[in-house]
PDB file of C-alpha atoms in Angstrom:
ATOM      1  CA  UNK A   1    -104.197  50.754 -88.565  1.00 61.00           C
ATOM      2  CA  UNK A   2    -100.760  49.311 -86.860  1.00 85.00           C
ATOM      3  CA  UNK A   3     -99.973  48.193 -90.672  1.00 91.00           C
ATOM      4  CA  UNK A   4     -98.676  50.728 -93.515  1.00 92.00           C
ATOM      5  CA  UNK A   5     -97.681  50.679 -97.158  1.00 92.00           C
ATOM      6  CA  UNK A   6     -93.493  51.182 -96.995  1.00 94.00           C
ATOM      7  CA  UNK A   7     -91.515  53.002 -99.410  1.00 92.00           C
ATOM      8  CA  UNK A   8     -87.495  54.019-100.678  1.00 92.00           C
ATOM      9  CA  UNK A   9     -87.381  55.513 -97.025  1.00 92.00           C
ATOM     10  CA  UNK A  10     -87.853  51.897 -95.253  1.00 93.00           C
ATOM     11  CA  UNK A  11     -85.645  51.073 -97.807  1.00 93.00           C
ATOM     12  CA  UNK A  12     -83.126  49.785 -94.854  1.00 93.00           C
ATOM     13  CA  UNK A  13     -84.455  48.877 -92.407  1.00 94.00           C
ATOM     14  CA  UNK A  14     -86.877  46.430 -94.666  1.00 95.00           C
ATOM     15  CA  UNK A  15     -83.210  44.997 -96.086  1.00 95.00           C
ATOM     16  CA  UNK A  16     -82.268  44.179 -91.713  1.00 94.00           C
ATOM     17  CA  UNK A  17     -85.585  43.118 -91.324  1.00 95.00           C
ATOM     18  CA  UNK A  18     -84.990  40.180 -94.136  1.00 96.00           C
ATOM     19  CA  UNK A  19     -81.083  39.693 -93.379  1.00 96.00           C
ATOM     20  CA  UNK A  20     -82.922  37.845 -90.386  1.00 95.00           C
ATOM     21  CA  UNK A  21     -83.764  34.567 -92.407  1.00 96.00           C
ATOM     22  CA  UNK A  22     -82.284  35.336 -95.956  1.00 97.00           C
ATOM     23  CA  UNK A  23     -83.071  31.679 -97.407  1.00 98.00           C
ATOM     24  CA  UNK A  24     -86.300  32.092 -96.479  1.00 97.00           C
ATOM     25  CA  UNK A  25     -86.403  35.095 -97.502  1.00 97.00           C
ATOM     26  CA  UNK A  26     -84.067  35.717-100.986  1.00 97.00           C
ATOM     27  CA  UNK A  27     -87.668  35.996-103.245  1.00 95.00           C
ATOM     28  CA  UNK A  28     -88.141  39.118-101.498  1.00 95.00           C
ATOM     29  CA  UNK A  29     -85.401  40.576-100.702  1.00 96.00           C
ATOM     30  CA  UNK A  30     -83.941  39.457-104.368  1.00 95.00           C
ATOM     31  CA  UNK A  31     -86.123  42.354-104.919  1.00 92.00           C
ATOM     32  CA  UNK A  32     -86.512  44.994-102.833  1.00 93.00           C
ATOM     33  CA  UNK A  33     -82.244  44.895-103.960  1.00 91.00           C
ATOM     34  CA  UNK A  34     -82.487  44.906-107.497  1.00 90.00           C
ATOM     35  CA  UNK A  35     -85.629  47.767-107.291  1.00 90.00           C
ATOM     36  CA  UNK A  36     -85.767  49.218-103.825  1.00 90.00           C
ATOM     37  CA  UNK A  37     -89.094  49.630-102.053  1.00 91.00           C
ATOM     38  CA  UNK A  38     -91.417  51.893-104.538  1.00 83.00           C
ATOM     39  CA  UNK A  39     -94.415  50.022-106.045  1.00 71.00           C
ATOM     40  CA  UNK A  40     -93.579  52.151-109.444  1.00 68.00           C
ATOM     41  CA  UNK A  41     -90.266  51.038-109.742  1.00 74.00           C
ATOM     42  CA  UNK A  42     -91.463  46.829-108.241  1.00 72.00           C
ATOM     43  CA  UNK A  43     -95.392  46.229-110.058  1.00 79.00           C
ATOM     44  CA  UNK A  44     -96.108  45.835-106.547  1.00 87.00           C
ATOM     45  CA  UNK A  45     -96.992  47.431-102.793  1.00 91.00           C
ATOM     46  CA  UNK A  46     -95.035  46.084 -99.440  1.00 95.00           C
ATOM     47  CA  UNK A  47     -96.684  46.613 -96.525  1.00 95.00           C
ATOM     48  CA  UNK A  48     -95.154  46.359 -92.804  1.00 95.00           C
ATOM     49  CA  UNK A  49     -96.164  46.145 -89.214  1.00 94.00           C
ATOM     50  CA  UNK A  50     -94.602  47.949 -86.539  1.00 89.00           C
ATOM     51  CA  UNK A  51     -92.956  51.290 -86.381  1.00 82.00           C
ATOM     52  CA  UNK A  52     -89.791  53.033 -88.253  1.00 79.00           C
ATOM     53  CA  UNK A  53     -86.857  51.448 -87.673  1.00 78.00           C
ATOM     54  CA  UNK A  54     -88.651  48.309 -85.773  1.00 85.00           C
ATOM     55  CA  UNK A  55     -90.184  46.492 -88.370  1.00 92.00           C
ATOM     56  CA  UNK A  56     -91.945  43.638 -87.193  1.00 93.00           C
ATOM     57  CA  UNK A  57     -93.127  41.749 -90.321  1.00 96.00           C
ATOM     58  CA  UNK A  58     -93.097  42.627 -94.273  1.00 97.00           C
ATOM     59  CA  UNK A  59     -96.124  41.314 -96.725  1.00 96.00           C
ATOM     60  CA  UNK A  60     -95.628  42.337-100.484  1.00 95.00           C
ATOM     61  CA  UNK A  61     -98.311  42.603-102.450  1.00 92.00           C
ATOM     62  CA  UNK A  62     -98.581  42.064-106.345  1.00 89.00           C
ATOM     63  CA  UNK A  63     -99.628  39.183-108.639  1.00 89.00           C
ATOM     64  CA  UNK A  64     -98.973  36.741-105.596  1.00 93.00           C
ATOM     65  CA  UNK A  65     -98.677  37.041-102.187  1.00 96.00           C
ATOM     66  CA  UNK A  66     -95.284  37.281 -99.947  1.00 97.00           C
ATOM     67  CA  UNK A  67     -95.409  37.366 -95.885  1.00 97.00           C
ATOM     68  CA  UNK A  68     -92.001  37.542 -94.054  1.00 97.00           C
ATOM     69  CA  UNK A  69     -93.189  37.121 -90.524  1.00 94.00           C
ATOM     70  CA  UNK A  70     -96.264  36.506 -88.681  1.00 92.00           C
ATOM     71  CA  UNK A  71     -99.165  40.333 -89.142  1.00 90.00           C
ATOM     72  CA  UNK A  72    -102.941  39.305 -87.769  1.00 86.00           C
ATOM     73  CA  UNK A  73    -103.062  42.476 -89.326  1.00 91.00           C
ATOM     74  CA  UNK A  74    -102.668  42.177 -93.285  1.00 94.00           C
ATOM     75  CA  UNK A  75    -105.569  39.797 -94.010  1.00 94.00           C
ATOM     76  CA  UNK A  76    -107.247  42.562 -92.988  1.00 91.00           C
ATOM     77  CA  UNK A  77    -105.424  44.801 -95.678  1.00 91.00           C
ATOM     78  CA  UNK A  78    -105.239  41.876 -98.190  1.00 92.00           C
ATOM     79  CA  UNK A  79    -109.066  40.666 -98.428  1.00 90.00           C
ATOM     80  CA  UNK A  80    -110.116  42.272-101.279  1.00 80.00           C
ATOM     81  CA  UNK A  81    -107.695  40.831-103.086  1.00 79.00           C
ATOM     82  CA  UNK A  82    -108.409  37.696-104.017  1.00 74.00           C
ATOM     83  CA  UNK A  83    -109.101  37.977-107.519  1.00 71.00           C
ATOM     84  CA  UNK A  84    -105.391  39.116-109.102  1.00 79.00           C
ATOM     85  CA  UNK A  85    -104.082  36.463-107.027  1.00 89.00           C
ATOM     86  CA  UNK A  86    -102.013  33.643-108.010  1.00 90.00           C
ATOM     87  CA  UNK A  87    -100.155  32.677-105.349  1.00 94.00           C
ATOM     88  CA  UNK A  88     -99.574  33.384-101.239  1.00 96.00           C
ATOM     89  CA  UNK A  89     -95.997  31.320-101.032  1.00 97.00           C
ATOM     90  CA  UNK A  90     -93.175  31.892 -98.215  1.00 97.00           C
ATOM     91  CA  UNK A  91     -92.736  31.051 -94.413  1.00 98.00           C
ATOM     92  CA  UNK A  92     -95.414  27.580 -93.603  1.00 98.00           C
ATOM     93  CA  UNK A  93     -95.905  29.919 -89.974  1.00 97.00           C
ATOM     94  CA  UNK A  94     -96.677  32.578 -91.707  1.00 97.00           C
ATOM     95  CA  UNK A  95     -98.445  31.320 -95.006  1.00 98.00           C
ATOM     96  CA  UNK A  96    -101.008  29.306 -93.156  1.00 97.00           C
ATOM     97  CA  UNK A  97    -101.446  32.215 -90.588  1.00 96.00           C
ATOM     98  CA  UNK A  98    -102.644  34.541 -93.104  1.00 96.00           C
ATOM     99  CA  UNK A  99    -104.213  31.770 -95.289  1.00 96.00           C
ATOM    100  CA  UNK A 100    -106.869  30.555 -92.456  1.00 96.00           C
ATOM    101  CA  UNK A 101    -107.327  34.653 -91.884  1.00 94.00           C
ATOM    102  CA  UNK A 102    -107.903  34.510 -95.977  1.00 94.00           C
ATOM    103  CA  UNK A 103    -109.885  31.299 -96.646  1.00 93.00           C
ATOM    104  CA  UNK A 104    -113.010  32.019 -95.607  1.00 92.00           C
ATOM    105  CA  UNK A 105    -113.784  34.870 -97.321  1.00 91.00           C
ATOM    106  CA  UNK A 106    -111.533  34.252-100.532  1.00 91.00           C
ATOM    107  CA  UNK A 107    -113.057  30.407-100.673  1.00 83.00           C
ATOM    108  CA  UNK A 108    -111.048  27.180-101.789  1.00 91.00           C
ATOM    109  CA  UNK A 109    -107.975  27.068-102.783  1.00 93.00           C
ATOM    110  CA  UNK A 110    -107.262  24.945-106.063  1.00 92.00           C
ATOM    111  CA  UNK A 111    -104.044  23.910-104.542  1.00 93.00           C
ATOM    112  CA  UNK A 112    -102.912  24.284-100.765  1.00 96.00           C
ATOM    113  CA  UNK A 113     -99.426  22.266 -99.386  1.00 97.00           C
ATOM    114  CA  UNK A 114     -98.803  23.246 -95.999  1.00 97.00           C
ATOM    115  CA  UNK A 115     -95.418  21.817 -95.273  1.00 98.00           C
ATOM    116  CA  UNK A 116     -92.724  22.516 -98.364  1.00 98.00           C
ATOM    117  CA  UNK A 117     -89.450  22.019 -96.762  1.00 98.00           C
ATOM    118  CA  UNK A 118     -87.108  24.220 -97.307  1.00 98.00           C
ATOM    119  CA  UNK A 119     -83.173  23.127 -98.149  1.00 98.00           C
ATOM    120  CA  UNK A 120     -79.462  24.813 -98.225  1.00 98.00           C
ATOM    121  CA  UNK A 121     -76.071  23.287 -99.342  1.00 98.00           C
ATOM    122  CA  UNK A 122     -73.227  25.059 -99.405  1.00 97.00           C
ATOM    123  CA  UNK A 123     -71.128  23.309-100.390  1.00 93.00           C
ATOM    124  CA  UNK A 124     -69.547  20.766-103.520  1.00 87.00           C
ATOM    125  CA  UNK A 125     -72.480  17.561-103.977  1.00 87.00           C
ATOM    126  CA  UNK A 126     -70.323  14.487-102.637  1.00 87.00           C
ATOM    127  CA  UNK A 127     -71.568  13.674-106.806  1.00 93.00           C
ATOM    128  CA  UNK A 128     -69.387  13.678-109.766  1.00 95.00           C
ATOM    129  CA  UNK A 129     -71.413  16.521-111.028  1.00 97.00           C
ATOM    130  CA  UNK A 130     -72.332  15.801-115.184  1.00 97.00           C
ATOM    131  CA  UNK A 131     -70.242  17.215-117.501  1.00 97.00           C
ATOM    132  CA  UNK A 132     -73.095  17.855-120.405  1.00 98.00           C
ATOM    133  CA  UNK A 133     -75.144  20.227-118.102  1.00 98.00           C
ATOM    134  CA  UNK A 134     -74.567  23.362-118.759  1.00 98.00           C
ATOM    135  CA  UNK A 135     -75.563  26.938-119.616  1.00 98.00           C
ATOM    136  CA  UNK A 136     -78.420  27.819-121.765  1.00 98.00           C
ATOM    137  CA  UNK A 137     -77.506  29.515-125.023  1.00 98.00           C
ATOM    138  CA  UNK A 138     -80.103  32.425-126.192  1.00 97.00           C
ATOM    139  CA  UNK A 139     -80.639  30.474-129.212  1.00 97.00           C
ATOM    140  CA  UNK A 140     -81.720  27.513-127.214  1.00 98.00           C
ATOM    141  CA  UNK A 141     -84.955  29.346-126.305  1.00 98.00           C
ATOM    142  CA  UNK A 142     -86.758  26.880-128.548  1.00 97.00           C
ATOM    143  CA  UNK A 143     -85.688  23.006-127.157  1.00 97.00           C
ATOM    144  CA  UNK A 144     -85.748  24.329-123.567  1.00 98.00           C
ATOM    145  CA  UNK A 145     -89.380  26.121-123.368  1.00 97.00           C
ATOM    146  CA  UNK A 146     -91.484  22.873-124.535  1.00 97.00           C
ATOM    147  CA  UNK A 147     -89.419  21.792-121.575  1.00 97.00           C
ATOM    148  CA  UNK A 148     -90.233  24.361-119.677  1.00 98.00           C
ATOM    149  CA  UNK A 149     -93.178  24.139-119.602  1.00 97.00           C
ATOM    150  CA  UNK A 150     -93.955  20.348-119.477  1.00 97.00           C
ATOM    151  CA  UNK A 151     -92.677  20.834-115.392  1.00 97.00           C
ATOM    152  CA  UNK A 152     -94.896  24.060-115.511  1.00 96.00           C
ATOM    153  CA  UNK A 153     -97.529  21.950-115.690  1.00 96.00           C
ATOM    154  CA  UNK A 154     -96.579  18.887-114.492  1.00 93.00           C
ATOM    155  CA  UNK A 155     -95.753  20.815-110.797  1.00 91.00           C
ATOM    156  CA  UNK A 156     -98.828  23.029-110.854  1.00 89.00           C
ATOM    157  CA  UNK A 157    -101.795  20.932-112.600  1.00 88.00           C
ATOM    158  CA  UNK A 158    -102.559  23.759-115.331  1.00 91.00           C
ATOM    159  CA  UNK A 159    -100.126  25.227-118.483  1.00 93.00           C
ATOM    160  CA  UNK A 160     -98.566  28.325-117.811  1.00 93.00           C
ATOM    161  CA  UNK A 161     -99.565  31.767-119.687  1.00 89.00           C
ATOM    162  CA  UNK A 162     -97.948  31.368-122.441  1.00 90.00           C
ATOM    163  CA  UNK A 163     -96.776  34.476-123.233  1.00 88.00           C
ATOM    164  CA  UNK A 164     -95.927  35.595-119.563  1.00 91.00           C
ATOM    165  CA  UNK A 165     -93.833  32.404-119.262  1.00 95.00           C
ATOM    166  CA  UNK A 166     -92.197  32.460-122.440  1.00 96.00           C
ATOM    167  CA  UNK A 167     -90.536  36.145-121.461  1.00 96.00           C
ATOM    168  CA  UNK A 168     -89.818  34.706-118.336  1.00 96.00           C
ATOM    169  CA  UNK A 169     -87.756  31.845-119.359  1.00 98.00           C
ATOM    170  CA  UNK A 170     -86.050  34.083-122.219  1.00 98.00           C
ATOM    171  CA  UNK A 171     -85.159  36.245-119.148  1.00 97.00           C
ATOM    172  CA  UNK A 172     -83.329  33.627-117.535  1.00 98.00           C
ATOM    173  CA  UNK A 173     -81.297  32.130-119.864  1.00 98.00           C
ATOM    174  CA  UNK A 174     -79.928  35.995-120.524  1.00 98.00           C
ATOM    175  CA  UNK A 175     -78.750  36.044-116.656  1.00 97.00           C
ATOM    176  CA  UNK A 176     -77.359  32.935-117.062  1.00 98.00           C
ATOM    177  CA  UNK A 177     -79.267  31.518-115.240  1.00 98.00           C
ATOM    178  CA  UNK A 178     -81.011  28.481-117.369  1.00 98.00           C
ATOM    179  CA  UNK A 179     -78.669  25.432-116.648  1.00 98.00           C
ATOM    180  CA  UNK A 180     -79.743  22.064-118.804  1.00 98.00           C
ATOM    181  CA  UNK A 181     -79.093  19.220-120.392  1.00 98.00           C
ATOM    182  CA  UNK A 182     -79.184  19.306-124.505  1.00 98.00           C
ATOM    183  CA  UNK A 183     -78.495  16.059-127.147  1.00 96.00           C
ATOM    184  CA  UNK A 184     -79.247  15.222-130.167  1.00 94.00           C
ATOM    185  CA  UNK A 185     -81.800  18.777-130.136  1.00 94.00           C
ATOM    186  CA  UNK A 186     -83.773  16.939-127.060  1.00 96.00           C
ATOM    187  CA  UNK A 187     -83.819  18.481-123.279  1.00 98.00           C
ATOM    188  CA  UNK A 188     -82.870  15.942-121.169  1.00 98.00           C
ATOM    189  CA  UNK A 189     -82.566  17.513-117.609  1.00 98.00           C
ATOM    190  CA  UNK A 190     -83.255  21.023-117.065  1.00 98.00           C
ATOM    191  CA  UNK A 191     -82.963  24.205-114.178  1.00 98.00           C
ATOM    192  CA  UNK A 192     -82.349  27.003-113.032  1.00 98.00           C
ATOM    193  CA  UNK A 193     -81.357  29.604-110.246  1.00 98.00           C
ATOM    194  CA  UNK A 194     -84.534  31.574-110.634  1.00 97.00           C
ATOM    195  CA  UNK A 195     -83.337  33.870-106.914  1.00 97.00           C
ATOM    196  CA  UNK A 196     -80.076  35.445-106.504  1.00 97.00           C
ATOM    197  CA  UNK A 197     -79.356  36.833-103.402  1.00 97.00           C
ATOM    198  CA  UNK A 198     -76.393  37.963-101.872  1.00 95.00           C
ATOM    199  CA  UNK A 199     -76.780  34.858 -99.342  1.00 97.00           C
ATOM    200  CA  UNK A 200     -78.369  32.039-101.792  1.00 98.00           C
ATOM    201  CA  UNK A 201     -79.398  30.873-105.386  1.00 98.00           C
ATOM    202  CA  UNK A 202     -82.239  29.368-105.078  1.00 98.00           C
ATOM    203  CA  UNK A 203     -83.165  26.076-107.524  1.00 98.00           C
ATOM    204  CA  UNK A 204     -86.516  26.455-109.572  1.00 97.00           C
ATOM    205  CA  UNK A 205     -87.377  23.814-112.270  1.00 96.00           C
ATOM    206  CA  UNK A 206     -85.368  21.252-112.060  1.00 97.00           C
ATOM    207  CA  UNK A 207     -87.024  18.916-114.586  1.00 97.00           C
ATOM    208  CA  UNK A 208     -85.652  15.245-115.833  1.00 97.00           C
ATOM    209  CA  UNK A 209     -87.033  13.981-119.328  1.00 97.00           C
ATOM    210  CA  UNK A 210     -89.315  11.175-118.041  1.00 95.00           C
ATOM    211  CA  UNK A 211     -88.412   8.863-120.743  1.00 94.00           C
ATOM    212  CA  UNK A 212     -85.060   9.477-118.652  1.00 94.00           C
ATOM    213  CA  UNK A 213     -86.409   9.306-115.258  1.00 92.00           C
ATOM    214  CA  UNK A 214     -84.880   6.025-113.548  1.00 88.00           C
ATOM    215  CA  UNK A 215     -81.920   6.107-115.164  1.00 88.00           C
ATOM    216  CA  UNK A 216     -79.738   8.499-111.901  1.00 87.00           C
ATOM    217  CA  UNK A 217     -79.183  11.376-114.033  1.00 94.00           C
ATOM    218  CA  UNK A 218     -81.207  13.726-111.996  1.00 94.00           C
ATOM    219  CA  UNK A 219     -78.049  13.932-108.934  1.00 96.00           C
ATOM    220  CA  UNK A 220     -75.540  14.085-111.056  1.00 96.00           C
ATOM    221  CA  UNK A 221     -76.958  16.403-113.173  1.00 97.00           C
ATOM    222  CA  UNK A 222     -78.263  18.762-109.965  1.00 97.00           C
ATOM    223  CA  UNK A 223     -74.281  18.232-108.471  1.00 97.00           C
ATOM    224  CA  UNK A 224     -73.156  20.416-112.302  1.00 97.00           C
ATOM    225  CA  UNK A 225     -76.069  22.839-111.620  1.00 98.00           C
ATOM    226  CA  UNK A 226     -75.083  23.205-107.344  1.00 97.00           C
ATOM    227  CA  UNK A 227     -71.295  23.592-108.265  1.00 97.00           C
ATOM    228  CA  UNK A 228     -71.814  26.142-110.682  1.00 98.00           C
ATOM    229  CA  UNK A 229     -74.327  28.532-109.053  1.00 98.00           C
ATOM    230  CA  UNK A 230     -71.741  27.880-105.678  1.00 97.00           C
ATOM    231  CA  UNK A 231     -68.573  29.226-107.909  1.00 97.00           C
ATOM    232  CA  UNK A 232     -70.492  32.143-109.150  1.00 97.00           C
ATOM    233  CA  UNK A 233     -73.487  33.335-108.189  1.00 98.00           C
ATOM    234  CA  UNK A 234     -74.094  32.978-103.712  1.00 98.00           C
ATOM    235  CA  UNK A 235     -72.660  31.167-101.127  1.00 98.00           C
ATOM    236  CA  UNK A 236     -75.836  28.343-100.904  1.00 98.00           C
ATOM    237  CA  UNK A 237     -77.842  27.057-103.469  1.00 98.00           C
ATOM    238  CA  UNK A 238     -81.602  26.838-101.349  1.00 98.00           C
ATOM    239  CA  UNK A 239     -84.800  25.081-102.931  1.00 98.00           C
ATOM    240  CA  UNK A 240     -88.501  24.436-101.399  1.00 98.00           C
ATOM    241  CA  UNK A 241     -89.538  20.832-102.287  1.00 97.00           C
ATOM    242  CA  UNK A 242     -92.569  19.352-101.929  1.00 96.00           C
ATOM    243  CA  UNK A 243     -92.776  17.090 -98.824  1.00 96.00           C
ATOM    244  CA  UNK A 244     -94.671  13.922-100.883  1.00 95.00           C
ATOM    245  CA  UNK A 245     -92.108  13.964-103.920  1.00 95.00           C
ATOM    246  CA  UNK A 246     -90.388  11.306-101.627  1.00 94.00           C
ATOM    247  CA  UNK A 247     -87.419  11.082-104.800  1.00 93.00           C
ATOM    248  CA  UNK A 248     -86.693  14.573-105.372  1.00 95.00           C
ATOM    249  CA  UNK A 249     -86.002  14.449-101.707  1.00 96.00           C
ATOM    250  CA  UNK A 250     -83.572  11.535-101.942  1.00 95.00           C
ATOM    251  CA  UNK A 251     -81.809  13.112-103.831  1.00 95.00           C
ATOM    252  CA  UNK A 252     -81.200  17.005-102.889  1.00 97.00           C
ATOM    253  CA  UNK A 253     -80.083  14.181-100.451  1.00 96.00           C
ATOM    254  CA  UNK A 254     -78.111  13.275-101.883  1.00 95.00           C
ATOM    255  CA  UNK A 255     -76.149  15.970-103.174  1.00 95.00           C
ATOM    256  CA  UNK A 256     -76.104  17.642 -99.724  1.00 96.00           C
ATOM    257  CA  UNK A 257     -78.872  19.300 -99.148  1.00 97.00           C
ATOM    258  CA  UNK A 258     -80.012  19.845 -95.952  1.00 97.00           C
ATOM    259  CA  UNK A 259     -82.891  21.335 -93.974  1.00 98.00           C
ATOM    260  CA  UNK A 260     -83.253  24.979 -92.583  1.00 98.00           C
ATOM    261  CA  UNK A 261     -87.274  25.550 -92.665  1.00 97.00           C
ATOM    262  CA  UNK A 262     -90.392  25.303 -94.049  1.00 98.00           C
ATOM    263  CA  UNK A 263     -92.040  26.694 -96.819  1.00 98.00           C
ATOM    264  CA  UNK A 264     -96.096  26.571 -97.567  1.00 98.00           C
ATOM    265  CA  UNK A 265     -97.776  27.477-100.588  1.00 97.00           C
ATOM    266  CA  UNK A 266    -101.687  28.380-101.230  1.00 96.00           C
ATOM    267  CA  UNK A 267    -102.438  27.941-105.486  1.00 94.00           C
ATOM    268  CA  UNK A 268    -105.186  29.664-106.538  1.00 90.00           C
TER     269      UNK A 268
END
């Protein structure tokens, strides 16, 4: 078959392919840079389309599916995997092509988000950063976690799996990638730089407490996260946002983010 299971000997070729679109491929690049390609290290498998040294596309196959590049043959391999997959996410062209092929057999998706602008900035925001936004301390997990659950549920329409999600939030705190404005034991704002590569730090989980929305604090808080991310972690900060979230898109534009591509997400 044109699609094959990749191994550690393919690592350089995989990273070379991902480097062609370093912002769009950040989630997969972070995993490969940290753990390599072997399935026993990564908890999933990496499929490749194309001969050695000339990879044309790759597709991560695990709890989630992440295609980078289009191959008409990935769907043939993935057709039997529906039960264990939570989402298909990544560059829109690859995701939507894959879903067109898998959809008839996998059944309806819970949510389909075909147009998620991929945004990036490489400089400080034209907004004064909120000085009270800071890295979350380990002892503050019990404060941050309820806000994280509220964000997740609001964004995806279902609550997270508690044990797994709490472990993920704790790991971001330990890695010094979780930010918040905490006042009087309450989280007013939170965000994480959840993915970090040599090229970018990807912003996720942006949330303002409902009672503090509409007061204009989001831009200043986001500016503080961007400032620290650029200083400490990567040369750019990036994110993807739902096309219909006009409020968030205005905040990101105010902070200097520009669109460089489009993502899509299929949720099950």
